[in-house]
């Protein structure tokens, strides 16, 4: 059986659930390839009559918003010990340099860090828990979370699906293209974030304050 024919047999409901769950868990603060899964699912929808891109975008948005909200609640309750624990479990994602970069973004941009962080792989994992740790007012977090989740998830689905429709004939001949493109996007974004994280640490030290724990020194 051709790969494309096999992909068309995948139940649409399972794709919706997979996308929503992976993006939701990633938003809570557990490193998962949410963007890769979403891009792959949007490309799959091009050649799969049963997968509705509108429903796919809605499930992705719901997963992003709900996951971030749960992450915020966990971060609010767990505080900085939670970041230390995550650093021990996921040192490549929650190391000192990554936390320094994320904190700089939050202190500089506030709620907009939550919104724009949705479009950056590493900040997408940090946004919810770190907003809770830093005690960002929930109403501000909720607005940025809703807007960021809908624009990122819905926008990504719409753009990738539209591009896939335009190239549908070619994609049918090379059904693995979606996975290759998704992997390249994920790898590129992680490399950019790693470089930015190192630059954030080099720009200034992190100091401790009795009120807020460790916060980056202002430029």
Short mmCIF file of C-alpha atoms in Angstrom, two decimals:
data_model
loop_
_atom_site.label_atom_id
_atom_site.label_comp_id
_atom_site.label_asym_id
_atom_site.label_seq_id
_atom_site.Cartn_x
_atom_site.Cartn_y
_atom_site.Cartn_z
CA UNK A 1 0.00 0.00 0.00
CA UNK A 2 1.27 3.45 -0.93
CA UNK A 3 2.11 5.73 2.00
CA UNK A 4 -0.49 8.29 0.91
CA UNK A 5 -3.19 5.61 0.71
CA UNK A 6 -2.27 4.41 4.18
CA UNK A 7 -2.40 7.94 5.60
CA UNK A 8 -5.91 8.38 4.21
CA UNK A 9 -7.07 5.46 6.37
CA UNK A 10 -6.08 7.24 9.61
CA UNK A 11 -9.29 8.21 11.50
CA UNK A 12 -9.82 11.99 11.58
CA UNK A 13 -10.83 11.92 15.25
CA UNK A 14 -7.52 10.35 16.24
CA UNK A 15 -5.66 13.15 14.42
CA UNK A 16 -7.72 15.84 16.20
CA UNK A 17 -7.10 14.22 19.58
CA UNK A 18 -3.39 13.68 18.95
CA UNK A 19 -2.85 17.30 17.92
CA UNK A 20 -4.83 18.69 20.85
CA UNK A 21 -3.14 16.45 23.42
CA UNK A 22 0.44 16.93 22.18
CA UNK A 23 0.10 20.71 21.97
CA UNK A 24 -1.67 20.80 25.34
CA UNK A 25 0.99 18.76 27.12
CA UNK A 26 3.75 20.82 25.50
CA UNK A 27 2.05 24.02 26.70
CA UNK A 28 1.93 22.68 30.26
CA UNK A 29 5.73 22.62 30.20
CA UNK A 30 6.63 19.13 28.99
CA UNK A 31 8.93 19.26 25.92
CA UNK A 32 7.02 17.70 23.01
CA UNK A 33 7.14 18.45 19.25
CA UNK A 34 3.84 20.34 19.15
CA UNK A 35 4.72 22.42 16.12
CA UNK A 36 5.93 19.42 14.15
CA UNK A 37 2.74 17.50 14.94
CA UNK A 38 0.53 20.46 13.95
CA UNK A 39 2.35 21.09 10.66
CA UNK A 40 2.29 17.38 9.81
CA UNK A 41 -1.43 17.13 10.59
CA UNK A 42 -2.24 20.21 8.48
CA UNK A 43 -0.35 18.70 5.54
CA UNK A 44 -2.10 15.37 6.11
CA UNK A 45 -5.45 17.17 5.91
CA UNK A 46 -4.64 18.21 2.33
CA UNK A 47 -4.94 14.66 1.04
CA UNK A 48 -7.36 13.34 3.67
CA UNK A 49 -11.01 14.08 2.90
CA UNK A 50 -12.08 13.25 6.47
CA UNK A 51 -9.84 15.79 8.22
CA UNK A 52 -11.44 19.23 8.41
CA UNK A 53 -8.78 21.98 8.71
CA UNK A 54 -11.21 24.18 10.67
CA UNK A 55 -11.75 21.47 13.29
CA UNK A 56 -8.02 20.73 13.31
CA UNK A 57 -7.22 24.39 13.98
CA UNK A 58 -9.87 24.55 16.69
CA UNK A 59 -8.47 21.45 18.45
CA UNK A 60 -4.94 22.82 18.25
CA UNK A 61 -6.09 26.18 19.65
CA UNK A 62 -8.00 24.50 22.47
CA UNK A 63 -4.99 22.37 23.38
CA UNK A 64 -2.73 25.43 23.41
CA UNK A 65 -5.04 27.56 25.57
CA UNK A 66 -5.99 24.81 28.03
CA UNK A 67 -2.42 23.53 28.33
CA UNK A 68 -1.04 27.01 28.99
CA UNK A 69 -3.70 27.63 31.64
CA UNK A 70 -2.81 24.40 33.42
CA UNK A 71 0.87 25.30 33.18
CA UNK A 72 0.13 28.71 34.70
CA UNK A 73 -1.71 27.12 37.64
CA UNK A 74 1.13 24.65 38.22
CA UNK A 75 3.74 27.40 38.03
CA UNK A 76 1.78 29.64 40.39
CA UNK A 77 1.57 26.87 42.97
CA UNK A 78 5.00 25.32 42.48
CA UNK A 79 7.04 28.55 42.25
CA UNK A 80 10.76 28.53 41.55
CA UNK A 81 11.30 25.06 43.06
CA UNK A 82 9.24 23.84 40.11
CA UNK A 83 11.70 25.41 37.65
CA UNK A 84 14.57 23.77 39.52
CA UNK A 85 12.80 20.41 39.32
CA UNK A 86 12.12 20.84 35.60
CA UNK A 87 15.76 21.81 35.12
CA UNK A 88 16.78 18.50 36.64
CA UNK A 89 14.37 16.52 34.48
CA UNK A 90 14.84 18.45 31.23
CA UNK A 91 18.24 20.22 31.42
CA UNK A 92 18.32 20.92 27.68
CA UNK A 93 15.03 22.80 27.85
CA UNK A 94 14.98 24.23 31.38
CA UNK A 95 18.67 24.92 31.91
CA UNK A 96 20.08 28.13 33.37
CA UNK A 97 20.53 29.76 29.95
CA UNK A 98 17.01 28.93 28.79
CA UNK A 99 15.43 30.23 32.00
CA UNK A 100 17.52 33.42 31.82
CA UNK A 101 16.36 34.06 28.26
CA UNK A 102 12.70 33.43 29.14
CA UNK A 103 12.80 35.64 32.24
CA UNK A 104 14.35 38.49 30.27
CA UNK A 105 11.53 38.24 27.76
CA UNK A 106 8.87 38.28 30.49
CA UNK A 107 10.38 41.21 32.39
CA UNK A 108 10.77 43.21 29.18
CA UNK A 109 7.51 42.42 27.40
CA UNK A 110 5.09 41.26 30.12
CA UNK A 111 1.90 39.71 28.73
CA UNK A 112 3.20 40.11 25.18
CA UNK A 113 5.87 37.55 26.00
CA UNK A 114 3.05 35.03 26.43
CA UNK A 115 1.53 36.03 23.08
CA UNK A 116 4.72 36.10 21.02
CA UNK A 117 6.23 33.22 22.98
CA UNK A 118 3.62 30.98 21.38
CA UNK A 119 5.48 31.35 18.07
CA UNK A 120 8.90 30.36 19.50
CA UNK A 121 9.51 26.71 20.29
CA UNK A 122 11.24 27.04 23.66
CA UNK A 123 9.17 29.97 24.96
CA UNK A 124 6.05 28.02 24.04
CA UNK A 125 7.03 25.48 26.71
CA UNK A 126 7.95 28.16 29.26
CA UNK A 127 5.06 30.61 28.83
CA UNK A 128 2.43 29.07 31.10
CA UNK A 129 4.58 27.83 34.01
CA UNK A 130 6.85 30.90 34.04
CA UNK A 131 3.92 33.32 33.96
CA UNK A 132 2.59 31.53 37.05
CA UNK A 133 5.95 31.54 38.80
CA UNK A 134 6.31 35.29 38.18
CA UNK A 135 2.73 35.86 39.42
CA UNK A 136 1.53 37.59 36.27
CA UNK A 137 -2.11 38.71 36.84
CA UNK A 138 -4.28 35.92 35.48
CA UNK A 139 -6.53 38.20 33.42
CA UNK A 140 -3.49 39.50 31.53
CA UNK A 141 -2.19 35.99 31.04
CA UNK A 142 -5.60 34.75 29.86
CA UNK A 143 -5.95 37.46 27.21
CA UNK A 144 -2.46 36.85 25.84
CA UNK A 145 -2.95 33.09 26.09
CA UNK A 146 -6.23 33.15 24.15
CA UNK A 147 -4.97 35.46 21.43
CA UNK A 148 -1.60 33.73 21.09
CA UNK A 149 -3.05 30.23 21.08
CA UNK A 150 -5.70 31.01 18.47
CA UNK A 151 -3.44 33.05 16.19
CA UNK A 152 -0.57 30.55 16.36
CA UNK A 153 -2.56 27.33 16.08
CA UNK A 154 -5.21 28.62 13.71
CA UNK A 155 -2.74 30.62 11.64
CA UNK A 156 -0.26 27.76 11.32
CA UNK A 157 -3.02 25.37 10.27
CA UNK A 158 -4.42 27.83 7.70
CA UNK A 159 -1.04 28.72 6.18
CA UNK A 160 0.29 25.16 5.99
CA UNK A 161 -3.02 23.78 4.69
CA UNK A 162 -3.26 26.51 2.03
CA UNK A 163 0.30 25.87 0.89
CA UNK A 164 -0.44 22.16 0.79
CA UNK A 165 -3.54 22.65 -1.37
CA UNK A 166 -1.53 24.67 -3.88
CA UNK A 167 1.08 21.91 -4.09
CA UNK A 168 -1.35 19.02 -3.69
CA UNK A 169 -0.40 17.20 -6.89
CA UNK A 170 3.27 17.28 -5.97
CA UNK A 171 2.64 16.27 -2.37
CA UNK A 172 0.76 13.17 -3.51
CA UNK A 173 3.89 11.98 -5.29
CA UNK A 174 6.13 12.77 -2.30
CA UNK A 175 3.94 12.08 0.73
CA UNK A 176 6.93 12.24 3.09
CA UNK A 177 7.55 15.91 2.26
CA UNK A 178 5.34 17.13 5.09
CA UNK A 179 7.41 15.34 7.70
CA UNK A 180 10.67 16.61 6.21
CA UNK A 181 9.44 20.21 6.17
CA UNK A 182 8.10 19.93 9.73
CA UNK A 183 11.38 18.50 11.04
CA UNK A 184 13.38 21.25 9.32
CA UNK A 185 11.15 23.93 10.84
CA UNK A 186 11.45 22.42 14.32
CA UNK A 187 15.23 21.99 14.14
CA UNK A 188 15.77 25.51 12.80
CA UNK A 189 13.63 27.11 15.49
CA UNK A 190 15.43 25.20 18.25
CA UNK A 191 18.85 26.24 16.92
CA UNK A 192 17.78 29.89 16.83
CA UNK A 193 16.44 29.68 20.39
CA UNK A 194 19.63 28.03 21.64
CA UNK A 195 21.69 30.86 20.16
CA UNK A 196 19.40 33.49 21.71
CA UNK A 197 19.54 31.75 25.09
CA UNK A 198 23.34 31.87 25.13
CA UNK A 199 23.26 35.55 24.16
CA UNK A 200 20.82 36.30 27.00
CA UNK A 201 23.19 34.81 29.56
CA UNK A 202 26.15 36.68 28.10
CA UNK A 203 24.32 40.03 28.34
CA UNK A 204 24.06 40.01 32.11
CA UNK A 205 24.18 37.87 35.25
CA UNK A 206 21.24 36.56 37.22
CA UNK A 207 20.97 37.82 40.78
CA UNK A 208 18.86 36.79 43.76
CA UNK A 209 16.41 39.05 45.51
CA UNK A 210 14.45 38.23 48.66
CA UNK A 211 11.18 39.26 47.04
CA UNK A 212 11.30 37.56 43.69
CA UNK A 213 13.99 34.90 43.84
CA UNK A 214 16.29 34.96 40.80
CA UNK A 215 15.64 37.64 38.24
CA UNK A 216 17.87 38.87 35.41
CA UNK A 217 19.72 42.11 35.91
CA UNK A 218 18.21 44.96 33.93
CA UNK A 219 20.27 46.27 31.06
#
